[in-house]
Amino acid sequence: MKFWIIVTLIVLGEVLQNALCQQHKRTKEAGDNRIRPGNKRMKPRVPKGKDRESGFSGKSQSIMTRVLDKGRFLKLSGSYISNSGESLELRCKGSQIGWAYPVYLDTFKDSRLSIKQHDKYSQLLLSGTSAADTGEFSCWPLLCDGSECNKDVDKTTTTYIYFTDKEELFVPSTSYFEIVYLRPDRPSIIPCRVTSPAVKVALHMEVPPQEIPVDGDQISFDPKEGFIMHKPGPEHRGVFYCKASLRGTPQMSVKYQLLYVEVPSGPPSVTIEASSSRVMGGDNINVTCTVLGEPEVEVDFTWTYPGQDQRPVIIKEAWRLINRGMGHTTRISQSVITVEDAETIDFGNYVCTAKNLQGQTSVAARVDSY
């Protein structure tokens, strides 16, 4: 009997020892799984909140926001669609901020627009918005050194805002007829902008009546600009209009007269001519300075003449457009200086200097006495 009791105790001891060893092995293996190094790829930590905004994205962050109802804010960039009639409140972060907005608002000194600088942001308010307010809004920090301030180009934020109105599919124009000049060396734009990027627009010629195909190569359309003629030529001259539709009756734009420009860009091309190269005392002296140039390029004239600051003179300036055939249009600008009852001090060189954005040209004519 004692023998069997001893055998049983030995067997139980071995079973318990094996069980403890197996448990210890499982515990060790589990521990090994927790600390075992491997080549498993780990997902990078995504920054949150401010960290996300200051991440190295390679792009400057927008400093412009629109204030919505109930204290909500929307950060703006690219383009944005708003309903006409709503008030617009934009804010830009910074203690000194500059603004740009559609020229239309500046031209008429619109009282609906106000800008106020606060401690940490600048506020632009535009009440009673309309389709005519559609356009580009920009803001930027000002870098100031004393009284001199410069625009921080790198931190400028720009957004294009459409103020939609089903009654005004086109951004209203200040005139019923506009002139567009076509140049062979640059694209030309027919500025029938729309108040929603969803508007479908077609380009039409008045005479002969036809729709102009838009292939995206020769002619393309941008809702922020209008129809773009990339390679304009004399064949594009004439009267055009745009036709828009958006779930309703089509609407027509104002008409556009397209004129082909013959004179290339550059400093003024100037000629000068005196009424006579020799005059007698008591006669009148007339000297005319003439510039041929691009139709919309203004020219400034200045004169240097004998008896300057000592003798009274009359200076008259005028300009007009002329059609030189085949739809080619040129602007003639003239300045005429007149000296009445010529005296000895009035004889000599009359120098005319004509200046435009591309440069200036000076010419001279001499007037002597008999």
Tab-separated table of C-alpha atoms in Angstrom, residues 133 195 218:
chain	number	residue	atom	x	y	z
A	133	ASP	CA	-18.812	92.597	-57.001
A	195	THR	CA	-21.091	85.091	-61.854
A	218	GLN	CA	-7.101	78.918	-80.718
